PDB file of C-alpha atoms in Angstrom:
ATOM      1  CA  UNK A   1     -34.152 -50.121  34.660  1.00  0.00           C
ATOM      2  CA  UNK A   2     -32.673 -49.440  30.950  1.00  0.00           C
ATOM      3  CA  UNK A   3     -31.266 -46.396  32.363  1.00  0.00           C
ATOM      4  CA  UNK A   4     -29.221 -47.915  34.992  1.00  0.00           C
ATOM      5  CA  UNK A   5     -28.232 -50.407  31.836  1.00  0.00           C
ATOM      6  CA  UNK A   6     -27.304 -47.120  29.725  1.00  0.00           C
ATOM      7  CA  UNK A   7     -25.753 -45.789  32.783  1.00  0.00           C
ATOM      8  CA  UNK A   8     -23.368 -48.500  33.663  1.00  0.00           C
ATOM      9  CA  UNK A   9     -20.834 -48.493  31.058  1.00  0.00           C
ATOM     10  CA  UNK A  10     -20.636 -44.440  31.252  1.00  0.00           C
ATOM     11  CA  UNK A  11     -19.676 -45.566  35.029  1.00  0.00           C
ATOM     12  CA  UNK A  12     -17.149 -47.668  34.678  1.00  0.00           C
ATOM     13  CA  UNK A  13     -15.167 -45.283  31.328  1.00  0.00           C
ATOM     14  CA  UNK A  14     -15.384 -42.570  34.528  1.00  0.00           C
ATOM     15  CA  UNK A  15     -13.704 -45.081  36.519  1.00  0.00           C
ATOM     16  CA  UNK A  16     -11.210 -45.970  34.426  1.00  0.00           C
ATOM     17  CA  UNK A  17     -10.089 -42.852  33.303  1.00  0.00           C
ATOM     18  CA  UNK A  18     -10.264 -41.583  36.504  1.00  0.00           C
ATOM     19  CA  UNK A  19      -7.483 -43.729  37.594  1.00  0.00           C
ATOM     20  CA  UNK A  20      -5.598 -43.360  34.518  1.00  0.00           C
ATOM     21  CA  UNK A  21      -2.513 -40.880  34.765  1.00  0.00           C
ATOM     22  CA  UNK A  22      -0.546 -39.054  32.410  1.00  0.00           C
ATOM     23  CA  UNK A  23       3.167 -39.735  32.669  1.00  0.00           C
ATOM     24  CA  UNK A  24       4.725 -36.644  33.123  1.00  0.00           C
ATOM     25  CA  UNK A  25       8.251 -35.562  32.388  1.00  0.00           C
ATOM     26  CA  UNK A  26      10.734 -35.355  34.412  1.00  0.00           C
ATOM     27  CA  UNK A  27      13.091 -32.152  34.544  1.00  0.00           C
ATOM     28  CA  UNK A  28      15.795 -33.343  32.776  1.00  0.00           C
ATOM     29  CA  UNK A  29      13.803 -34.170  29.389  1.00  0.00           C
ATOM     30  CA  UNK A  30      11.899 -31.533  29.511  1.00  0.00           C
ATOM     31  CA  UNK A  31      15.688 -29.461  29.690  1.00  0.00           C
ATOM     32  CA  UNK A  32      16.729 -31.730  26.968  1.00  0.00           C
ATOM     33  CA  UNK A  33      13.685 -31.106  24.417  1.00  0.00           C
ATOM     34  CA  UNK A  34      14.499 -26.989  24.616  1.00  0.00           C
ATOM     35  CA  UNK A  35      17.435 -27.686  23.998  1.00  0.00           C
ATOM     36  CA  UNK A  36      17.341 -29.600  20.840  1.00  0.00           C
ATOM     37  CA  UNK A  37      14.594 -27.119  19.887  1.00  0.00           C
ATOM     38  CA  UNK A  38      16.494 -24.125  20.622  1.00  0.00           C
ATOM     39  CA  UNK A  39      18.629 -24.336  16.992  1.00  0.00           C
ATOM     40  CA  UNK A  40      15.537 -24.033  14.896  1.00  0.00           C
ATOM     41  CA  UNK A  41      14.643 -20.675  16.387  1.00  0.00           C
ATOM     42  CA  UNK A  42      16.140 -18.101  14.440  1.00  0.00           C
ATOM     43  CA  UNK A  43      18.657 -15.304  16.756  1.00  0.00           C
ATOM     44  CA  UNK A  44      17.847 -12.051  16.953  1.00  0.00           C
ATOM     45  CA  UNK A  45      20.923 -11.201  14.919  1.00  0.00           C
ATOM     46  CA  UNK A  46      20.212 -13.915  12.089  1.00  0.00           C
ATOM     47  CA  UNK A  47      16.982 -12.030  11.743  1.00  0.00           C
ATOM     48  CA  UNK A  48      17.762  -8.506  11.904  1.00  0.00           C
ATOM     49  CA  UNK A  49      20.650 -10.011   8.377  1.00  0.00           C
ATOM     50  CA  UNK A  50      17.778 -11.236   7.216  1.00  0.00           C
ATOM     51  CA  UNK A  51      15.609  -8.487   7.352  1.00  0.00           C
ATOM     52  CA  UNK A  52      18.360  -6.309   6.228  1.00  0.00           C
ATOM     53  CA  UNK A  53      18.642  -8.550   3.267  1.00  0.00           C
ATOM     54  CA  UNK A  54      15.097  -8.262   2.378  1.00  0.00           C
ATOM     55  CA  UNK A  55      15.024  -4.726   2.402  1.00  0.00           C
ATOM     56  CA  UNK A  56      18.063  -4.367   0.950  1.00  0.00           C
ATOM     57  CA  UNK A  57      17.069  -6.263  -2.218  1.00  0.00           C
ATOM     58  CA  UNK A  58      13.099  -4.440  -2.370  1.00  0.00           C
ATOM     59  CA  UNK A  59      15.793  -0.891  -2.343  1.00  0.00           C
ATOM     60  CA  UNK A  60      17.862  -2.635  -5.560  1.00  0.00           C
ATOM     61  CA  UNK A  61      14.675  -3.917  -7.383  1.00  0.00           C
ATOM     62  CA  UNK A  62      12.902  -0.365  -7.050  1.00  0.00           C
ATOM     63  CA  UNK A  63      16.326   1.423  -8.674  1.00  0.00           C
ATOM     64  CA  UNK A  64      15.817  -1.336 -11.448  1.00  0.00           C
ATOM     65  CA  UNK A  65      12.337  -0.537 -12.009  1.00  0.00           C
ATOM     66  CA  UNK A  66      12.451   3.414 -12.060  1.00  0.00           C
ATOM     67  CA  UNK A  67      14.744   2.151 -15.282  1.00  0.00           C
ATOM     68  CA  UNK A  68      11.784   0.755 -16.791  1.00  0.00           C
ATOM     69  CA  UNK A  69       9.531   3.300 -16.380  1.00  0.00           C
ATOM     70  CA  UNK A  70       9.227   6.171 -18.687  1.00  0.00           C
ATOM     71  CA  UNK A  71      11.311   9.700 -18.350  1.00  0.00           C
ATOM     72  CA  UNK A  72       7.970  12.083 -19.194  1.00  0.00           C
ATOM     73  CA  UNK A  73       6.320  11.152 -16.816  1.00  0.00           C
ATOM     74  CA  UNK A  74       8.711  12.519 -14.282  1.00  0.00           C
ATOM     75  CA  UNK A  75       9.044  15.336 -16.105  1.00  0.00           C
ATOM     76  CA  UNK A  76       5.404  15.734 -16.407  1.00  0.00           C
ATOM     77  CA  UNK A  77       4.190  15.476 -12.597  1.00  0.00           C
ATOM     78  CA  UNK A  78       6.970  17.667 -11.681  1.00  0.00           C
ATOM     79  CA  UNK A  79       6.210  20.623 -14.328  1.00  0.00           C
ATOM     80  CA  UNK A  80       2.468  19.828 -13.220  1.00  0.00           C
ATOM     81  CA  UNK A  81       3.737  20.710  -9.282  1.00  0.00           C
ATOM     82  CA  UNK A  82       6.219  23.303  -9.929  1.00  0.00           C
ATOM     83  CA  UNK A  83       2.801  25.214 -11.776  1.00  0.00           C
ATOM     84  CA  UNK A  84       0.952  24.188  -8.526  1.00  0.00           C
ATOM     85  CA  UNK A  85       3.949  25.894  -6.172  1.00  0.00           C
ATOM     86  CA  UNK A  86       4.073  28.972  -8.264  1.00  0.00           C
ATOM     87  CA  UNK A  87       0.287  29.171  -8.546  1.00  0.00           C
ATOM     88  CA  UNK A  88       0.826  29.220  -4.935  1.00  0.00           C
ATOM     89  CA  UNK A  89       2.916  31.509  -3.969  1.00  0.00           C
ATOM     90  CA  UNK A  90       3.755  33.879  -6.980  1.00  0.00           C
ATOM     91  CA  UNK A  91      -0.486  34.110  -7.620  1.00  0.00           C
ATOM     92  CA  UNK A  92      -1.545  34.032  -4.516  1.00  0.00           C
ATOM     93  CA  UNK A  93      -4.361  30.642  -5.217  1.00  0.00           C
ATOM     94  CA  UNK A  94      -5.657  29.038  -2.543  1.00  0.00           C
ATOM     95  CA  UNK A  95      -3.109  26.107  -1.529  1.00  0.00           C
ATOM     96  CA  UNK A  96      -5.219  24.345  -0.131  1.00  0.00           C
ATOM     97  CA  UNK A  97      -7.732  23.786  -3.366  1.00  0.00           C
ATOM     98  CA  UNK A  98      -4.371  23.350  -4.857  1.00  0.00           C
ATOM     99  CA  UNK A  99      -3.141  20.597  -3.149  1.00  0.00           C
ATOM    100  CA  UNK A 100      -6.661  18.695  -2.942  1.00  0.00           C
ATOM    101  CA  UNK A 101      -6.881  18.837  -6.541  1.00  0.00           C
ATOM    102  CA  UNK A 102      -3.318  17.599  -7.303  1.00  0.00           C
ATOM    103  CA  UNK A 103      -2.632  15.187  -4.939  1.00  0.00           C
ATOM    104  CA  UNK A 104      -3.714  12.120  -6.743  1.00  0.00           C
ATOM    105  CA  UNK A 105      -2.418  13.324 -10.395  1.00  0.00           C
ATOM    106  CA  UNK A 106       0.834  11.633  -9.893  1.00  0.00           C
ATOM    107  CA  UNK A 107      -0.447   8.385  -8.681  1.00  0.00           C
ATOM    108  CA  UNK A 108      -3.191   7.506 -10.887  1.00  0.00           C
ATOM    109  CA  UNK A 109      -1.232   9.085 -13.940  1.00  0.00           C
ATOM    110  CA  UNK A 110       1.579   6.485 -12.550  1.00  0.00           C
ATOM    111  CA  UNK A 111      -0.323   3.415 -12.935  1.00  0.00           C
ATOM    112  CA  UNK A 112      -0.486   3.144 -16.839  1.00  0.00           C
ATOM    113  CA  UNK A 113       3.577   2.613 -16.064  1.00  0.00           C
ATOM    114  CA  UNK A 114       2.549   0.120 -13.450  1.00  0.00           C
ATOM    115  CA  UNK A 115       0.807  -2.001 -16.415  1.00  0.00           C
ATOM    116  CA  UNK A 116       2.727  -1.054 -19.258  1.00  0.00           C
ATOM    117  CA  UNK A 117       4.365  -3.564 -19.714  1.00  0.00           C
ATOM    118  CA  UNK A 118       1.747  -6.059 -19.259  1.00  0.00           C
ATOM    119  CA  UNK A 119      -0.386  -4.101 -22.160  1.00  0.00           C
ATOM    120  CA  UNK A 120       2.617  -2.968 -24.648  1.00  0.00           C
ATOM    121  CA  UNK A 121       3.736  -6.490 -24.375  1.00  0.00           C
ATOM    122  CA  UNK A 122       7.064  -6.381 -23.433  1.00  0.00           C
ATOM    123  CA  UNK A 123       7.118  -8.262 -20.512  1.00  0.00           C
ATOM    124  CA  UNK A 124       9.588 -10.646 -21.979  1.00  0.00           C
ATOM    125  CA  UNK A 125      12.118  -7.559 -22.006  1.00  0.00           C
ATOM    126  CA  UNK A 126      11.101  -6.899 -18.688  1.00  0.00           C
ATOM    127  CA  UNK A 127      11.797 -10.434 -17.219  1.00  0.00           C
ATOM    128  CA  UNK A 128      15.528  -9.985 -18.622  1.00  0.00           C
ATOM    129  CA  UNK A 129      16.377  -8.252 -15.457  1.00  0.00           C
ATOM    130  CA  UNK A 130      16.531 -10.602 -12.506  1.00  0.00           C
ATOM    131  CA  UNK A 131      12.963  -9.457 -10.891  1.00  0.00           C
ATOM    132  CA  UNK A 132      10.188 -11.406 -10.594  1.00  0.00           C
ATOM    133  CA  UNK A 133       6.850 -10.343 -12.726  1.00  0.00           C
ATOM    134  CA  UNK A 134       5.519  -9.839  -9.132  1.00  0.00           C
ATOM    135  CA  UNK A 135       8.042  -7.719  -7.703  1.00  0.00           C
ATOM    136  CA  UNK A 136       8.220  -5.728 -10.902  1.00  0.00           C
ATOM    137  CA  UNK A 137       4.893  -4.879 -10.369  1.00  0.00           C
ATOM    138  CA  UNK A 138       4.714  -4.140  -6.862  1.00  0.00           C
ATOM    139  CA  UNK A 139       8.063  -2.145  -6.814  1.00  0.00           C
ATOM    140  CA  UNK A 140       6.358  -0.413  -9.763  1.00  0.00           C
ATOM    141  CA  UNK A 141       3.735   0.604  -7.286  1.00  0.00           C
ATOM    142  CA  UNK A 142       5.956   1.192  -4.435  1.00  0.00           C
ATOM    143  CA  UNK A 143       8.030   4.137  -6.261  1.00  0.00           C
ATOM    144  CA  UNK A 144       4.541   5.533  -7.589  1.00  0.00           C
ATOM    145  CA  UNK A 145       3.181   5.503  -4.292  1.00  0.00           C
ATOM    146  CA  UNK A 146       6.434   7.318  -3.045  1.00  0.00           C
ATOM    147  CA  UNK A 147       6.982   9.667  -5.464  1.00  0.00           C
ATOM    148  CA  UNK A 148       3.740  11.148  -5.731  1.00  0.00           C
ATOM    149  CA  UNK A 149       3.653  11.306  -1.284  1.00  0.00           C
ATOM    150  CA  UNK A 150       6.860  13.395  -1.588  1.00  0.00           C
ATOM    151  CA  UNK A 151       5.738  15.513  -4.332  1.00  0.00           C
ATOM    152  CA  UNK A 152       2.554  16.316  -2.366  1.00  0.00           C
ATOM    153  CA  UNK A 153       4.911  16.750   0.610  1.00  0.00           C
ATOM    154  CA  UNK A 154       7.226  19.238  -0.926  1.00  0.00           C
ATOM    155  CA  UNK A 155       3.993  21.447  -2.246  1.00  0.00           C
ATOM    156  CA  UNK A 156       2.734  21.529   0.981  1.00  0.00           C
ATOM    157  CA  UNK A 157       6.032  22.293   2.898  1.00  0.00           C
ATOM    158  CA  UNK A 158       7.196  24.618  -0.414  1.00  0.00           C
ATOM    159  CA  UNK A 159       3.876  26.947   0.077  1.00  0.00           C
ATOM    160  CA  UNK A 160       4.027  26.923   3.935  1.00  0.00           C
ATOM    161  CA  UNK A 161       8.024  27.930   4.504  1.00  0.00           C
ATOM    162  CA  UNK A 162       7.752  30.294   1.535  1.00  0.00           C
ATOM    163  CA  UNK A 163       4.674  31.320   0.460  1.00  0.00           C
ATOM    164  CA  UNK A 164       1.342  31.817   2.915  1.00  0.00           C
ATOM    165  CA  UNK A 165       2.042  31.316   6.662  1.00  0.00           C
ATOM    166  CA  UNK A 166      -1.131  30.683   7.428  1.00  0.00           C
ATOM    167  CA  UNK A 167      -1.649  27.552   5.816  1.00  0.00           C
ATOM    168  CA  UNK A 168      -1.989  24.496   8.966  1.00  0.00           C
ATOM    169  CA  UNK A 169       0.629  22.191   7.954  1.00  0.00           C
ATOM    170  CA  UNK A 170      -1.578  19.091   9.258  1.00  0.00           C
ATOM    171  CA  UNK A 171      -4.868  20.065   7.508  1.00  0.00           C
ATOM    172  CA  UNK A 172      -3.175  20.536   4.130  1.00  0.00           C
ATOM    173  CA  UNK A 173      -1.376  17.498   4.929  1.00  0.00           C
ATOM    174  CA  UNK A 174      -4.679  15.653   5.596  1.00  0.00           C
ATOM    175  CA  UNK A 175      -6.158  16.990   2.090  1.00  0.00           C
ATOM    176  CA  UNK A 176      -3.719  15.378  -0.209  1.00  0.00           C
ATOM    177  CA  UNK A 177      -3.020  12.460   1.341  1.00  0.00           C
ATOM    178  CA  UNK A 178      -6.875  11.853   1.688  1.00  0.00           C
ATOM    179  CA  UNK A 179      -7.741  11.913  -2.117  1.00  0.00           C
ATOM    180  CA  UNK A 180      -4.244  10.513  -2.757  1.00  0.00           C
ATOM    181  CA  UNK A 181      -4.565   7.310  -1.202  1.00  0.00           C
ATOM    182  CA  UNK A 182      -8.377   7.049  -1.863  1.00  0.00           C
ATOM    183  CA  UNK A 183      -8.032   7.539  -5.771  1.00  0.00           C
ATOM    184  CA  UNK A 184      -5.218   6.101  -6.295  1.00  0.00           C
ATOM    185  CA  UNK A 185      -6.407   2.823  -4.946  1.00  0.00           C
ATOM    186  CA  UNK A 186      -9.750   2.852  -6.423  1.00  0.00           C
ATOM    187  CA  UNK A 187      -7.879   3.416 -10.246  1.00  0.00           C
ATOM    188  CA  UNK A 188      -6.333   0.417  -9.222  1.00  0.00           C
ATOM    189  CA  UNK A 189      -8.821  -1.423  -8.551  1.00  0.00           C
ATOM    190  CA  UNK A 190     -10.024  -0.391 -11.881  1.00  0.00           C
ATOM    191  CA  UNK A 191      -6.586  -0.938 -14.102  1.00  0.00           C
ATOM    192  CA  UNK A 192      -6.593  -4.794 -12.493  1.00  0.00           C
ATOM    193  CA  UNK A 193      -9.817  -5.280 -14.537  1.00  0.00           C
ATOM    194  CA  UNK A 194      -9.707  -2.975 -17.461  1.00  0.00           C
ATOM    195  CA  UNK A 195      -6.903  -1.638 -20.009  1.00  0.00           C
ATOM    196  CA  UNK A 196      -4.537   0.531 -17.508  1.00  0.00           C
ATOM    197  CA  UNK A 197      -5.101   3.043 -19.526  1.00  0.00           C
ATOM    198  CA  UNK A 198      -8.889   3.470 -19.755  1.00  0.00           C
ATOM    199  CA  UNK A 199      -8.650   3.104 -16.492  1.00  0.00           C
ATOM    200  CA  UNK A 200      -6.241   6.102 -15.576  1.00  0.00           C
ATOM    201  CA  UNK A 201      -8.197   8.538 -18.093  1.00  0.00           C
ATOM    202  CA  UNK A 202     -11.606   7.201 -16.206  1.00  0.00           C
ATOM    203  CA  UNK A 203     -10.785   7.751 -13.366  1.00  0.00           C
ATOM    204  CA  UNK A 204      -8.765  11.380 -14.087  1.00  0.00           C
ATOM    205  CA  UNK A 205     -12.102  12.415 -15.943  1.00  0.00           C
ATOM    206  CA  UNK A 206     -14.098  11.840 -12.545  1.00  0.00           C
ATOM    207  CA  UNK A 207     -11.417  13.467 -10.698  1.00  0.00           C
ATOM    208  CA  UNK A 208     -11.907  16.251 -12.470  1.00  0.00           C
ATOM    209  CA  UNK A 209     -15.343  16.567 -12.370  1.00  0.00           C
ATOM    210  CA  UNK A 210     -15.577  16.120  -8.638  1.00  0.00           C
ATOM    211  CA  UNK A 211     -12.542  18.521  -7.726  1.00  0.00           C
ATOM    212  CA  UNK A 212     -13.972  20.934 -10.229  1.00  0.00           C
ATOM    213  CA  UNK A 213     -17.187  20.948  -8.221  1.00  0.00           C
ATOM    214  CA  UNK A 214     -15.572  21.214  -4.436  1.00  0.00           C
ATOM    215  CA  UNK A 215     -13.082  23.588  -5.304  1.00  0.00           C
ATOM    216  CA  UNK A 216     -15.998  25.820  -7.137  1.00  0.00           C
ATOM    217  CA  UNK A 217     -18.394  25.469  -4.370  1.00  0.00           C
ATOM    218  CA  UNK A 218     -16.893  27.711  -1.806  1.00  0.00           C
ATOM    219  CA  UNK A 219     -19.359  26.387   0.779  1.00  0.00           C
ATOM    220  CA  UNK A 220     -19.309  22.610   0.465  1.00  0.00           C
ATOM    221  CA  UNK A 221     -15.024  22.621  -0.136  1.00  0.00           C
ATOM    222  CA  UNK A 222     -14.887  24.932   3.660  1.00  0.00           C
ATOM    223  CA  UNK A 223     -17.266  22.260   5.355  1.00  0.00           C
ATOM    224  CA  UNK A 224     -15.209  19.974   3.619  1.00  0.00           C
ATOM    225  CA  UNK A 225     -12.171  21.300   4.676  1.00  0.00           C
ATOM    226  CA  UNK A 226     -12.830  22.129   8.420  1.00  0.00           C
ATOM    227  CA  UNK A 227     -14.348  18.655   9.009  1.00  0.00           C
ATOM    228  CA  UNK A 228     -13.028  17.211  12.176  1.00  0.00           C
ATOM    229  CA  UNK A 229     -10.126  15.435  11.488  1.00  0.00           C
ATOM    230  CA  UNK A 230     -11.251  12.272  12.518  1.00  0.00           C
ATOM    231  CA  UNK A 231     -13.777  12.110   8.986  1.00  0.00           C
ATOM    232  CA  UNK A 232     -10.303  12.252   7.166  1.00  0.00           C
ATOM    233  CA  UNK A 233      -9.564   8.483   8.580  1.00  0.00           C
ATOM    234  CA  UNK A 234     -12.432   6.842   7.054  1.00  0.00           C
ATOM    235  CA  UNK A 235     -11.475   7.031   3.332  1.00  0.00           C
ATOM    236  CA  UNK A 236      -8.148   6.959   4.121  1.00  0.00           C
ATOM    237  CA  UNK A 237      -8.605   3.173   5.693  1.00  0.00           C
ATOM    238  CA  UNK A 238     -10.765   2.472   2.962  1.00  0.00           C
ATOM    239  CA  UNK A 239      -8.001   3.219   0.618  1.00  0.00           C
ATOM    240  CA  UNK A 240      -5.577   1.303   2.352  1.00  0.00           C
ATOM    241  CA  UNK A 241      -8.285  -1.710   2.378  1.00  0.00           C
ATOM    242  CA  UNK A 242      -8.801  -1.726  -1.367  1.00  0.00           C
ATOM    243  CA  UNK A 243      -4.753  -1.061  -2.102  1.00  0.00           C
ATOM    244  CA  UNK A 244      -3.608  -3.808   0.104  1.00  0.00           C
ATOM    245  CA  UNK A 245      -6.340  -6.490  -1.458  1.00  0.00           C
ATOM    246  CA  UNK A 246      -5.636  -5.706  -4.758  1.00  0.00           C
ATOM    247  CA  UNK A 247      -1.548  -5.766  -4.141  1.00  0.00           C
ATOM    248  CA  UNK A 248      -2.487  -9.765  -2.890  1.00  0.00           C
ATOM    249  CA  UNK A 249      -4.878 -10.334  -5.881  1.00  0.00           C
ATOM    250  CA  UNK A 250      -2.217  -9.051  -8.453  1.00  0.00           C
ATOM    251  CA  UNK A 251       0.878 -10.450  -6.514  1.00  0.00           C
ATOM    252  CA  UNK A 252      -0.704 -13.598  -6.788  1.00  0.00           C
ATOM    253  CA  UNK A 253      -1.935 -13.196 -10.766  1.00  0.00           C
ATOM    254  CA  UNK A 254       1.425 -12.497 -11.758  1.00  0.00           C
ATOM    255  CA  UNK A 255       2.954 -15.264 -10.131  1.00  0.00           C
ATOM    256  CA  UNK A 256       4.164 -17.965 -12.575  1.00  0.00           C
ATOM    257  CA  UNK A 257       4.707 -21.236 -12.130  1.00  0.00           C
ATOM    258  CA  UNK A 258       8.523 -21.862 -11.263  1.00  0.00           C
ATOM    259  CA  UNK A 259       9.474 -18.233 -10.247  1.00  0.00           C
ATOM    260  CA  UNK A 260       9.882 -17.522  -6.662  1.00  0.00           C
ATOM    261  CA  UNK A 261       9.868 -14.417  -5.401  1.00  0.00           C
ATOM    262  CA  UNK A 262      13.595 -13.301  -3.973  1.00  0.00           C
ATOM    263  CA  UNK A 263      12.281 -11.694  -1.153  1.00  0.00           C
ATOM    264  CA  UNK A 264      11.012 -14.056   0.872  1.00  0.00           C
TER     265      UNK A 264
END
């Protein structure tokens, strides 16, 4: 009996919304509402401006920064390859030890410019120009990151046109761009929490250490070397992992309150 009570009211909401309908529009509004919607969504040619814009400014703010950063240390990492290309070709040393053993030089050398001006403390100067302290630092990281992949690059494609022909252009390829992005992005990891440049000489003191031991150890640096190529990916994602979390972190440290970023 108290379940035909409880029952009852359930019966008659079914009932009622059974016979309830939903208006439904006719052709014409329906027309009407894309219509009036249609001029918020952005044309394929406003976009492609826009995106032209945006890269287009990131291009101007990354000239501006390579004036910031210091002159030795281009002419450092290039002295430090153009030893590596004639120890190469004129010496005969094994390119590929060469190249695993350079390939992350540039980068983590690169970061103590990345946070110089955060620990010389002239970031005052630095805010003269018209860049965000975000972008400064991210453009900062940009160049780095360029510079040191056509560096590695030119080595590799230096040694193969003129000096041994029997290097494999996409296993050399694999071994500096491995410990390139996989350093690189754990010494940044490590300059976000420490001094830059404790950080850089940390993390170039375990470089050496490990390189010294594969590149010593002819056994363990072949196995290493003829792995199949597919054991390359997994530090190489974890690098990109740790770089693009601690790009957000800092981008988002740096910001201060009032000062948009121009490319968005």
């Amino acid at each position: 009996m108290q379940n035909d009570d409880v029952k009852k009211p359930f019966g008659q909401i079914e009932q009622y919304l059974a016979s309830y309908q939903v208006p439904y529009p006719s052709e014409d509004e329906i027309s009407d509402t894309i219509e009036t919607l249609r001029q918020y969504v952005p044309s394929k040619r406003k976009l492609l401006v826009t995106r032209y814009k945006t890269f287009r400014r990131i291009f101007v703010d990354m000239l501006i920064t390579i004036n910031f950063m210091s002159v030795s240390y281009w002419i450092i990492t290039i002295l430090l390859f153009t030893i590596g290309y004639l120890s190469a070709v004129q010496f005969s040393q094994n390119p590929y030890k060469l190249s695993f053993v350079f390939a992350p030089i540039p980068m983590t050398f690169g970061l103590i410019e990345v946070f110089r001006g955060r620990e010389e403390g002239v970031t005052e100067l630095e805010l003269s120009c018209k860049i965000s302290p975000q972008e400064m630092l991210i453009t900062r990281i940009i160049v780095i990151g360029i510079y040191t992949a056509v560096l590695n690059a030119s080595l590799c494609g230096f040694v193969f046109l003129h000096g041994q022909a029997n290097v494999i252009l996409w296993r050399i390829t694999l071994l500096w761009l491995t410990p390139m992005d996989l350093i690189g992005s754990i010494t940044l990891w490590f300059c976000s929490r420490i001094k830059g440049t404790y950080s850089v000489m940390l993390s170039l003191f375990c470089w050496s250490g490990a390189s010294y031991v594969f590149v010593t150890n002819e056994g363990l640096f072949r196995n290493f070397l003829y792995l199949n190529p597919l054991c390359y990916l997994i530090p190489l994602f974890i690098g990109i992992g740790i770089f693009v979390k601690e790009i957000i972190k800092l981008k988002d440290r740096y910001i201060f309150e009032g000062r948009n970023s121009s490319w968005n």
